Short mmCIF file of C-alpha atoms in Angstrom, two decimals:
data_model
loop_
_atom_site.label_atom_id
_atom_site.label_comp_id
_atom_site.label_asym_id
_atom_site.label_seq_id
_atom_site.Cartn_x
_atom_site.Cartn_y
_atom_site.Cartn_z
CA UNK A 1159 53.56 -129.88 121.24
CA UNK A 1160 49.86 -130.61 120.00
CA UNK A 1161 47.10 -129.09 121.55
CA UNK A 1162 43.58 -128.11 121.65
CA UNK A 1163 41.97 -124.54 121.10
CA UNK A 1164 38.69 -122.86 122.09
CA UNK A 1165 36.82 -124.44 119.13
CA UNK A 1166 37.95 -127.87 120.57
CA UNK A 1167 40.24 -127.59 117.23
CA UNK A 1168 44.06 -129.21 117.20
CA UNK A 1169 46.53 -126.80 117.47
CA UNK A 1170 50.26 -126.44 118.49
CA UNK A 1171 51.46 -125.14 122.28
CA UNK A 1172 53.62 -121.74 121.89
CA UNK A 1173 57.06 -122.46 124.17
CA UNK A 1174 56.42 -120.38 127.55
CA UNK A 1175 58.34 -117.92 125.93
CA UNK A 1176 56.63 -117.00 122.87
CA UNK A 1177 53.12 -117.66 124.85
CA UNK A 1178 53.54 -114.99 127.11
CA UNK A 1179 55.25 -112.24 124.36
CA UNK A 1180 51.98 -112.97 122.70
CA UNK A 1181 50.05 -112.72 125.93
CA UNK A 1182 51.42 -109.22 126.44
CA UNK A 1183 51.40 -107.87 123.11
CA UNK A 1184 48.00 -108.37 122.66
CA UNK A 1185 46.54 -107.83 126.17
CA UNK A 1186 44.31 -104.49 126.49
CA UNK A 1187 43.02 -105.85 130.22
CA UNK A 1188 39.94 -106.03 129.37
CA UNK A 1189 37.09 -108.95 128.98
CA UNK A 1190 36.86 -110.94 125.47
CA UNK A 1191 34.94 -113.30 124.45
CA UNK A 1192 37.08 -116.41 125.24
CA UNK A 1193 38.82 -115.18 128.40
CA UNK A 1194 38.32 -112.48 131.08
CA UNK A 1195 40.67 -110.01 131.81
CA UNK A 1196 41.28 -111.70 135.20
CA UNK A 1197 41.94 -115.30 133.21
CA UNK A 1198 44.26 -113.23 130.99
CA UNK A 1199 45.98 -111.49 133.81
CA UNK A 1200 46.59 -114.87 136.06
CA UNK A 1201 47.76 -116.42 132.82
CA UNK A 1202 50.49 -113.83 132.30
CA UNK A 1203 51.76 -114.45 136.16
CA UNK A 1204 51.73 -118.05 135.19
CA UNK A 1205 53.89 -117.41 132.62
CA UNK A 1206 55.95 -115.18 134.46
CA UNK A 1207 56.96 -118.15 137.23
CA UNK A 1208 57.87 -120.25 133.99
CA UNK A 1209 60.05 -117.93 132.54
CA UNK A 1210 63.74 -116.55 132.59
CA UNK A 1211 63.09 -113.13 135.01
CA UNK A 1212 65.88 -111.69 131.76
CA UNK A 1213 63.54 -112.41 129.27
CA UNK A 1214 60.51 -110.90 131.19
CA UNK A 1215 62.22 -107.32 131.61
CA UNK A 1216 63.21 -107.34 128.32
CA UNK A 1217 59.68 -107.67 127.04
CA UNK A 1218 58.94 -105.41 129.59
CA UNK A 1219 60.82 -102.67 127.95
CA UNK A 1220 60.08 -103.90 124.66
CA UNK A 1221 56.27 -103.41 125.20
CA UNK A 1222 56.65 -100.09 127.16
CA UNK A 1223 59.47 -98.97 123.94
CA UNK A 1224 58.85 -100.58 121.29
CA UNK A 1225 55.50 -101.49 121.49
CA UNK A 1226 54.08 -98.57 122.89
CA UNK A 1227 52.32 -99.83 125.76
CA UNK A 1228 51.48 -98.30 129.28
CA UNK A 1229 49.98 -100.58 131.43
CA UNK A 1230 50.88 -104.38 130.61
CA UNK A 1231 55.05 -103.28 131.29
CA UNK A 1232 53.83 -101.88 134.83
CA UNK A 1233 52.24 -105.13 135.13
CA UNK A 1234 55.20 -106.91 134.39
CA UNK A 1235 57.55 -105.12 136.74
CA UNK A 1236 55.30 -105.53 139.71
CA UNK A 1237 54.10 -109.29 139.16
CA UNK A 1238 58.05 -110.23 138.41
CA UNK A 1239 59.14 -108.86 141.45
CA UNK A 1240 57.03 -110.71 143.24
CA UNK A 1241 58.99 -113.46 141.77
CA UNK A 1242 62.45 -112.52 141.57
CA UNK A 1243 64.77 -110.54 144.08
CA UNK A 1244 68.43 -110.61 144.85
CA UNK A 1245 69.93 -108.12 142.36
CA UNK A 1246 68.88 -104.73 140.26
CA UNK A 1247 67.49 -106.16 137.33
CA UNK A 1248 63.71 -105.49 138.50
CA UNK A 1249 65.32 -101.94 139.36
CA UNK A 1250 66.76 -101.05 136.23
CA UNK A 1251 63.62 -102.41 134.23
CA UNK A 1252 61.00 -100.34 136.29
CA UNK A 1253 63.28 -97.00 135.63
CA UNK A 1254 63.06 -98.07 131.87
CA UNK A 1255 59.57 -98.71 131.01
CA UNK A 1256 58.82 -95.26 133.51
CA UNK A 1257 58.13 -93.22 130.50
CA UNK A 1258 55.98 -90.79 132.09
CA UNK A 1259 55.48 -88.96 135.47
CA UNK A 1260 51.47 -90.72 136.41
CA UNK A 1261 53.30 -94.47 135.32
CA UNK A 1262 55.11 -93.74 138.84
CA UNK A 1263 51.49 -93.70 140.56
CA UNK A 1264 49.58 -96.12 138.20
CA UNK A 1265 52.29 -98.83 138.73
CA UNK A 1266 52.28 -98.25 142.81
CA UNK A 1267 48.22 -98.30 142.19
CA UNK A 1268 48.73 -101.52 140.32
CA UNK A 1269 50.88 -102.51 143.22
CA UNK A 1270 48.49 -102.33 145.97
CA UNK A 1271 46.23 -104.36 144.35
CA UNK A 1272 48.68 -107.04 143.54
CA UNK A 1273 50.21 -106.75 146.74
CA UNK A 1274 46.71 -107.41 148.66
CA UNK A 1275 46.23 -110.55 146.76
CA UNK A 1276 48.48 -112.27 149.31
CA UNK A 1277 48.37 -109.81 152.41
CA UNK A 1278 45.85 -108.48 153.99
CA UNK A 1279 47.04 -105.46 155.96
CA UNK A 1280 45.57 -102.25 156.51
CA UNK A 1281 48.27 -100.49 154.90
CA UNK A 1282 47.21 -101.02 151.25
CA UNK A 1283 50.84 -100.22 149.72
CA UNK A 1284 52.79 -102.36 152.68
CA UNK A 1285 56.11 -104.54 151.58
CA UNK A 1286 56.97 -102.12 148.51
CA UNK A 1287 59.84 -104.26 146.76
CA UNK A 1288 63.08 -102.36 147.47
CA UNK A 1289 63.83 -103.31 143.79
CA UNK A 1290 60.70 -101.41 142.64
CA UNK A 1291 61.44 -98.49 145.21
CA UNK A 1292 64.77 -98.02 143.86
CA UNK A 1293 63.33 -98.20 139.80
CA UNK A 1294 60.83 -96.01 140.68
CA UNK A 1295 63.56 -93.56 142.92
CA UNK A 1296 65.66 -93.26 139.47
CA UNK A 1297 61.84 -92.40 137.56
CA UNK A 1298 61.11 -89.35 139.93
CA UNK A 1299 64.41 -87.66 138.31
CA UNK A 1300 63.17 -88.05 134.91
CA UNK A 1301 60.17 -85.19 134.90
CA UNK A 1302 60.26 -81.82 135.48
CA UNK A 1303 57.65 -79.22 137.56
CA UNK A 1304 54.65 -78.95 134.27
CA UNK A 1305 55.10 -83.18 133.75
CA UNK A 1306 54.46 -83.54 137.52
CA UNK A 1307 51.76 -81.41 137.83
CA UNK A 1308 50.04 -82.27 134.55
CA UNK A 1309 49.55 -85.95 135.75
CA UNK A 1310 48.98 -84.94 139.27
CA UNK A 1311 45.35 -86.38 139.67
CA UNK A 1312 43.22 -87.78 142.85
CA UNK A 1313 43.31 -91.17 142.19
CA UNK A 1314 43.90 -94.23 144.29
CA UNK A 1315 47.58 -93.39 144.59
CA UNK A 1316 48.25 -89.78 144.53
CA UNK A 1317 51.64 -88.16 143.61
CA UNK A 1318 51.94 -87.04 146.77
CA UNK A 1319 51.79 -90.83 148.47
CA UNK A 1320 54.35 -91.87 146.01
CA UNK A 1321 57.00 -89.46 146.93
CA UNK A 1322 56.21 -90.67 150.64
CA UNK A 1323 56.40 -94.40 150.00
CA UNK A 1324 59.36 -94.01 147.34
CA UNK A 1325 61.80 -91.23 149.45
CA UNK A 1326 63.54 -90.11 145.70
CA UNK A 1327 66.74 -88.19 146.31
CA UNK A 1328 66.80 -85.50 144.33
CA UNK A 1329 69.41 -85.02 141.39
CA UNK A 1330 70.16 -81.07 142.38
CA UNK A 1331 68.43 -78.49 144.28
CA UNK A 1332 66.01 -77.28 141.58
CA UNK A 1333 64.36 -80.99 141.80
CA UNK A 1334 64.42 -80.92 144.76
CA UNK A 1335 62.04 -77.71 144.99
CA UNK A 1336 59.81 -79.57 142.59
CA UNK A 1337 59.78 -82.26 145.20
CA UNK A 1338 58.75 -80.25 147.99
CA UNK A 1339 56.05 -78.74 145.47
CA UNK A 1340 54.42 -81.96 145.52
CA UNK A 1341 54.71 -82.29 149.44
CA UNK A 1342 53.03 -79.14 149.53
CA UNK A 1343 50.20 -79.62 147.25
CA UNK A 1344 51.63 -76.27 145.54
CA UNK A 1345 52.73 -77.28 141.79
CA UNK A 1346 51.85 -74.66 139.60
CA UNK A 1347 48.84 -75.62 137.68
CA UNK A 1348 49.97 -76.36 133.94
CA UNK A 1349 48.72 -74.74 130.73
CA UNK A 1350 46.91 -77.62 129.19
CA UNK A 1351 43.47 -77.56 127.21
CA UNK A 1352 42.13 -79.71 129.96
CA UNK A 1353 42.85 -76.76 132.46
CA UNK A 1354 42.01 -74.54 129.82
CA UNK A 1355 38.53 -75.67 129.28
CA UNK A 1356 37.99 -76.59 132.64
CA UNK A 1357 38.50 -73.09 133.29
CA UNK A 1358 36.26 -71.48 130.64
CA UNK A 1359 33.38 -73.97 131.94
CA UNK A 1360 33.20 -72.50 135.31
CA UNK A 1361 31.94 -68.94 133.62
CA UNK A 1362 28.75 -68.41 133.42
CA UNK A 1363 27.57 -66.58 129.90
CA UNK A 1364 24.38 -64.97 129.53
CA UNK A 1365 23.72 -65.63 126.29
CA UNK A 1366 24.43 -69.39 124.41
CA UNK A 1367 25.58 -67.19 121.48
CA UNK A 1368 28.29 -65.94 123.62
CA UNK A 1369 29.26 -69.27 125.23
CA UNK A 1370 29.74 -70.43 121.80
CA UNK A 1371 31.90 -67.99 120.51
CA UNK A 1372 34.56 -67.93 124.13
CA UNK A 1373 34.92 -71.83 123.56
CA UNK A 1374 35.26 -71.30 119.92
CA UNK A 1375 38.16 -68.48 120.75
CA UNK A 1376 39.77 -70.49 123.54
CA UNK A 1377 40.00 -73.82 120.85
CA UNK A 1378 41.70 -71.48 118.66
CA UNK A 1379 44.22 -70.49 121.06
CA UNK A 1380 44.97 -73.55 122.38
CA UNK A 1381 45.90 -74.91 118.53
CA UNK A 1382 48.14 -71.18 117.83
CA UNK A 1383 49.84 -72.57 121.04
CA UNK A 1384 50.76 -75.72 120.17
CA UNK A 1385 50.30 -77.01 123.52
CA UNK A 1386 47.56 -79.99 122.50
CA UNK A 1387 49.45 -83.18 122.19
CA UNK A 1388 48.58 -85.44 119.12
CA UNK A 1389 46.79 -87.98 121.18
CA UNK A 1390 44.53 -85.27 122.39
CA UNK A 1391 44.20 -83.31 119.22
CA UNK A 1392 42.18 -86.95 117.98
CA UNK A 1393 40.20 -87.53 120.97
CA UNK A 1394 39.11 -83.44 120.56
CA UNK A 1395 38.28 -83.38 116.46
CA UNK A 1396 34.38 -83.62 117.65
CA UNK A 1397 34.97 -80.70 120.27
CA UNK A 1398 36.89 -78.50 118.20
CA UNK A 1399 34.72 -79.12 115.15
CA UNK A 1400 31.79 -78.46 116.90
CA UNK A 1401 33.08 -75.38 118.78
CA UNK A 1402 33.44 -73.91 114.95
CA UNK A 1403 36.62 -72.85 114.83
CA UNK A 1404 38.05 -70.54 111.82
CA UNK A 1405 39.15 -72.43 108.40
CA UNK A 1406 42.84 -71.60 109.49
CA UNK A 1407 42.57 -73.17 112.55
CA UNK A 1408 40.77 -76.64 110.84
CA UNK A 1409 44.01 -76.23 107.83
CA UNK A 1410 46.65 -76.35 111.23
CA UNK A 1411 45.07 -79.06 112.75
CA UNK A 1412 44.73 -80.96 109.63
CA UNK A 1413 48.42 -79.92 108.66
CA UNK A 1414 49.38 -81.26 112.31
CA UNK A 1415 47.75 -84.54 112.05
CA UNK A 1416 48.83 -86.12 108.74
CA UNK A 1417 52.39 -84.28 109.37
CA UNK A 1418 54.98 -87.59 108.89
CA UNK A 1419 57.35 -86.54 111.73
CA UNK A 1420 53.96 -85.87 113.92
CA UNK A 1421 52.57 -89.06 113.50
CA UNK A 1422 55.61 -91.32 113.81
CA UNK A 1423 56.68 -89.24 116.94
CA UNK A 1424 52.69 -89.77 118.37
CA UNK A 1425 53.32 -93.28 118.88
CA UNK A 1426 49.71 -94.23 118.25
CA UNK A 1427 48.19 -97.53 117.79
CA UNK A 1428 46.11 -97.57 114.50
CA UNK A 1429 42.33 -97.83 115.99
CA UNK A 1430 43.20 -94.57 117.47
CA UNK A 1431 42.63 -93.21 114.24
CA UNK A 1432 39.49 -94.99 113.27
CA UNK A 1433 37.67 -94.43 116.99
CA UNK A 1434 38.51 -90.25 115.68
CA UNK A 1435 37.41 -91.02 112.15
CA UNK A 1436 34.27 -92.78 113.50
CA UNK A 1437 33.43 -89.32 116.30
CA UNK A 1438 33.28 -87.01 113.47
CA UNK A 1439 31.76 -88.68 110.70
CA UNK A 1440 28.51 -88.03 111.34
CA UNK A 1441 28.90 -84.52 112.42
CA UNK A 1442 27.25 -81.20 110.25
CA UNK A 1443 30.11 -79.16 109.59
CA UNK A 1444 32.16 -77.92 106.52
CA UNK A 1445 35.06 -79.10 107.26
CA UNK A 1446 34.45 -82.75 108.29
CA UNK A 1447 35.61 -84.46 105.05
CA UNK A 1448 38.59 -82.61 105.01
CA UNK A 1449 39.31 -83.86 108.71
CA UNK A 1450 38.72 -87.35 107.51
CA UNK A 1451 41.07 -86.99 105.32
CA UNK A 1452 44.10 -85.64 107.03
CA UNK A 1453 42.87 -88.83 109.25
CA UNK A 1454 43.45 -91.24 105.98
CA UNK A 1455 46.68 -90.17 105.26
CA UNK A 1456 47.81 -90.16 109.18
CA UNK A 1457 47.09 -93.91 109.43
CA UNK A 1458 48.96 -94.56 106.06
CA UNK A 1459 52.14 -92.60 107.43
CA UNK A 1460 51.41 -94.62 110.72
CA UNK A 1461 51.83 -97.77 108.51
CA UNK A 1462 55.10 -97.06 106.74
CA UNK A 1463 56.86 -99.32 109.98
CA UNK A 1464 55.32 -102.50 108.53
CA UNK A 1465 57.56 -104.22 106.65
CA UNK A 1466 55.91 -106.05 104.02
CA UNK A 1467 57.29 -108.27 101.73
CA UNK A 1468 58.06 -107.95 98.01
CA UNK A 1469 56.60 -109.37 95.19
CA UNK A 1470 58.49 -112.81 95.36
CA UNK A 1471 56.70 -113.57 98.47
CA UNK A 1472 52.89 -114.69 98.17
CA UNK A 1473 50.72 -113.03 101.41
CA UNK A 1474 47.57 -114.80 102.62
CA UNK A 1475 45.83 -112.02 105.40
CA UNK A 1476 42.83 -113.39 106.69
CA UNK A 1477 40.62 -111.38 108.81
CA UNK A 1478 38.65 -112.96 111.41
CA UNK A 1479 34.88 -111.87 111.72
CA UNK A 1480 33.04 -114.42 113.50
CA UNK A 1481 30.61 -113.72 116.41
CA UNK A 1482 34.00 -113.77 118.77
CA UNK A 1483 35.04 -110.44 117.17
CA UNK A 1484 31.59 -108.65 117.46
CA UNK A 1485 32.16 -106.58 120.55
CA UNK A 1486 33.92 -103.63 121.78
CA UNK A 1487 37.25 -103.64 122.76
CA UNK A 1488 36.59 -101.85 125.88
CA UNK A 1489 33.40 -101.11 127.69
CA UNK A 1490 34.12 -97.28 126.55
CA UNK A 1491 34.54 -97.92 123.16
CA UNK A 1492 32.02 -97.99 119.70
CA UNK A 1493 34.99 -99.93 118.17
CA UNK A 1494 34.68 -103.54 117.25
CA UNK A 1495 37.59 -106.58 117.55
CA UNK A 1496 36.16 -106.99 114.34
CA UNK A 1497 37.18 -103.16 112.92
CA UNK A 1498 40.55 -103.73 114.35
CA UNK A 1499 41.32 -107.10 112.10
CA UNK A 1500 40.09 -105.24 108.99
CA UNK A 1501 41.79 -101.95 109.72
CA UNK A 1502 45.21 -103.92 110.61
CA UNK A 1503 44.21 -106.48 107.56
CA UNK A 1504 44.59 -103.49 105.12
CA UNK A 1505 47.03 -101.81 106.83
CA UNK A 1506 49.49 -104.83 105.92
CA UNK A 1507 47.88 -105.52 102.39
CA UNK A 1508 49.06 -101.65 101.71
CA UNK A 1509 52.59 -102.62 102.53
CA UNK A 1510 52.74 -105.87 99.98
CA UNK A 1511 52.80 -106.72 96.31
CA UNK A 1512 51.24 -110.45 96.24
CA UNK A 1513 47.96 -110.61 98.56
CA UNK A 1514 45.25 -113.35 98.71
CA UNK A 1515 43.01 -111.29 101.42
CA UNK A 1516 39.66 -112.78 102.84
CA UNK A 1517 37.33 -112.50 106.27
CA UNK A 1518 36.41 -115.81 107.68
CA UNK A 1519 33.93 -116.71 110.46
CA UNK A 1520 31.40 -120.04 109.81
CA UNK A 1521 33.38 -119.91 106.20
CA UNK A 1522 36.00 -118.58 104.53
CA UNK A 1523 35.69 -115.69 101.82
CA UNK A 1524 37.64 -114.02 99.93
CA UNK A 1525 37.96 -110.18 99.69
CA UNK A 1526 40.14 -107.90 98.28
CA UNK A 1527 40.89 -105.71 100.75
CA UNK A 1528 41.86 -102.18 99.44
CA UNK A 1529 44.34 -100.29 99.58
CA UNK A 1530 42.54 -96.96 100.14
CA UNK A 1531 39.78 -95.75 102.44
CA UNK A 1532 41.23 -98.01 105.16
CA UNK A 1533 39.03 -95.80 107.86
CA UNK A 1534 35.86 -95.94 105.87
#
C-alpha cells in the first residue's frame, strides 16, 4: 500500500507486522528528529492492538535474545498485557526476556507508569497483571545473592517492593534466605569496581600524590580480579587510563577487549565501541593508541555476525547524513545518528565483496567507505 513519508515523499506502508519489528528494533526511547519518544512509544501500543499477541512475544524475546535489548522487550510485556489475558503466554514471555535481576524492578517501574495512564489510584503499582506476576515469580529464581544485590539500587521501584508486590516462592531453602536478605535490607554488599571505588572515595588522602597512586593500585586490582564486566571495562578506559595504571595492566585490558570469545559473549551494540574510542582519544597518555587499537579490532570481531554477501551479489550502502542525523542519540551522549550510519555503513561494507557506498543528504555522493579505521 502507497504512502507518504516525512519529506511528503511516496513511499510503501510496512504490514502491521513488519512496522512494528522495525519500530522495536530501532527504538532507543528517546526524542529524534521526526518523532518523540512519546509518538514512538504510542505508535508501538498501536501496533500492539493490531497485531497477533504470538507474534508480539516472540519479538519480545527476539529483541531481549537476539537483539540484545533491555528496555523495549519490558515494554512489550507490560503494554501487551494490557491487551491480552486469558492464558500464560504473557507469563512465559516476561520469564524469558528477564535476563537480569534489576529487569524485575525496571519492568514493574515501567509498569506503574503505564498502569497510571488509565488509573489514577494512589497505589502507583495497583492491578499488577497476574500474567506478569507469575513471569516475573519464575524471574526471581533465576539470580543468585551477588546478582541481587549488585542491581539492588533506590530507584522508583526498589527490590525490596518487588518481592512484596510479586510474592516469588522460592525454588529451595538457600533462595529462600536470599529472599529474606532482600526483606531485610541485609544482602551482602558485592565486590564490584563501583563498590570498590565508591569505597576508596570516601578516604581522605593528605597528599594528591597519594590519592593518585591508591586509585591507581585499586584499578589494578580490580583488572588482576577479573571482576569488571566488558561493558564496564569500555565505559572505564578514560578512568583507568587516567588513574596510570602499570603497562601490564593496559596489555590485560587490551588483551581482554579485542579477545574474540570476550567480545561475542559482551553482547555489545557497535557505537559502544566508538562512544569508548571517542573518551580516550584525546587523552595524554602512553598507552592511548594502543587502547584504540584493541578498540579497532573489538568492533571488527563484533562484526563477524553480519552476513554479507559474496561477490555475485552487487551492494549499494548508503549512509544518510542530512540535518535529521545531526544530533545525539541520547541527551547523554557526544555520539551522532550520523556516526552510527557510517560506523554500521562500514561495518557491512567489511563483510562484502561488490560495494557501491555513498552518504546522501540534499544529494547523493559517493564514497568509498573503508574497510579499516572504522572508529576513526
Amino acid at each position: 500500500m502507497e504512502t507518504i513519508n516525512h519529506e511528503n515523499t511516496l513511499a510503501y506502508r510496512l504490514s502491521d507486522e513488519w512496522h512494528l519489528y522495525a519500530a522495536v528494533v530501532t527504538a532507543s526511547l528517546s526524542d529524534k528528529f521526526y518523532e518523540t519518544a512519546a509518538d514512538r512509544l504510542e505508535l508501538i501500543r498501536s501496533l500492539i492492538r493490531k497485531t497477533d499477541p504470538m507474534f508480539v512475544a516472540r519479538l519480545a524475546i527476539y529483541a531481549r535474545e537476539k537483539m540484545h535489548l533491555r528496555a523495549i522487550p519490558l515494554v512489550l510485556a507490560v503494554e501487551l498485557a494490557q491487551v491480552h489475558s486469558g492464558d500464560a503466554l504473557i507469563s512465559k514471555m516476561t520469564s524469558r526476556i528477564i535476563a537480569r535481576a534489576d529487569e524485575i524492578t525496571e519492568l514493574l517501574a515501567y509498569y506503574q507508569i503505564a498502569n497510571e495512564r488509565n488509573y489514577k489510584k494512589k497505589k502507583k503499582l495497583n492491578r499488577l497483571s497476574k500474567q506478569i506476576q507469575a513471569g516475573l515469580k519464575s524471574a526471581f529464581n533465576k539470580f543468585d545473592e551477588y546478582q541481587f544485590a549488585k542491581y539492588n539500587r533506590n530507584g522508583a521501584v526498589t527490590m525490596r517492593d518487588a518481592l512484596f508486590l510479586v510474592h516469588p516462592k522460592a525454588k529451595d531453602e538457600a533462595q529462600q534466605l536470599i529472599f529474606n536478605k532482600i526483606v531485610e535490607n541485609k544482602l551482602t554488599v558485592p565486590y564490584t569496581w563501583e563498590t570498590e571505588l565508591s569505597a576508596l572515595g570516601q578516604v581522605k588522602f593528605e597528599l594528591v600524590e597519594t590519592k593518585k597512586r591508591a586509585f591507581a593500585d585499586k584499578w589494578e586490582e580490580l583488572i588482576d580480579s577479573g571482576k569488571i564486566g566488558y561493558m564496564a571495562l569500555l565505559r572505564n578506559l578514560r578512568n583507568i587510563l587516567e588513574a596510570g595504571v602499570s603497562y601490564s595492566h593496559i596489555q590485560r585490558v587490551c588483551d581482554t577487549l579485542c579477545a574474540k570469545q570476550n567480545v561475542l559473549n559482551s553482547k555489545q551494540l557497535p557505537f559502544r565501541f566508538l562512544t569508548a574510542y571517542r573518551e580516550i582519544l584525546k587523552l595524554n597518555s602512553d598507552f592511548t593508541s594502543k587502547v584504540e587499537q584493541s578498540l579497532e579490532e573489538a568492533v571488527r570481531v563484533a562484526a563477524a555476525n553480519i552476513a554479507g554477501f559474496d561477490n555475485s551479489t552487487s551492494v549499494l550502502i548508503a549512509c544518510d547524513v542530512s540535518g535529521s542525523m545531526q544530533r545525539p542519540i541520547s541527551p547523554q551522549s557526544k555520539v551522532m545518528n550520523y556516526d552510527i550510519g557510517l560506523m554500521l555503513g562500514m561495518l557491512l561494507k567489511s563483510r562484502c565483496k561488490n560495494v557501491v557506498s555513498g552518504i546522501f543528504g540534499d544529494k547523493w555522493k559517493i564514497v568509498n567507505l573503508p574497510d579499516y579505521g572504522i572508529l576513526s
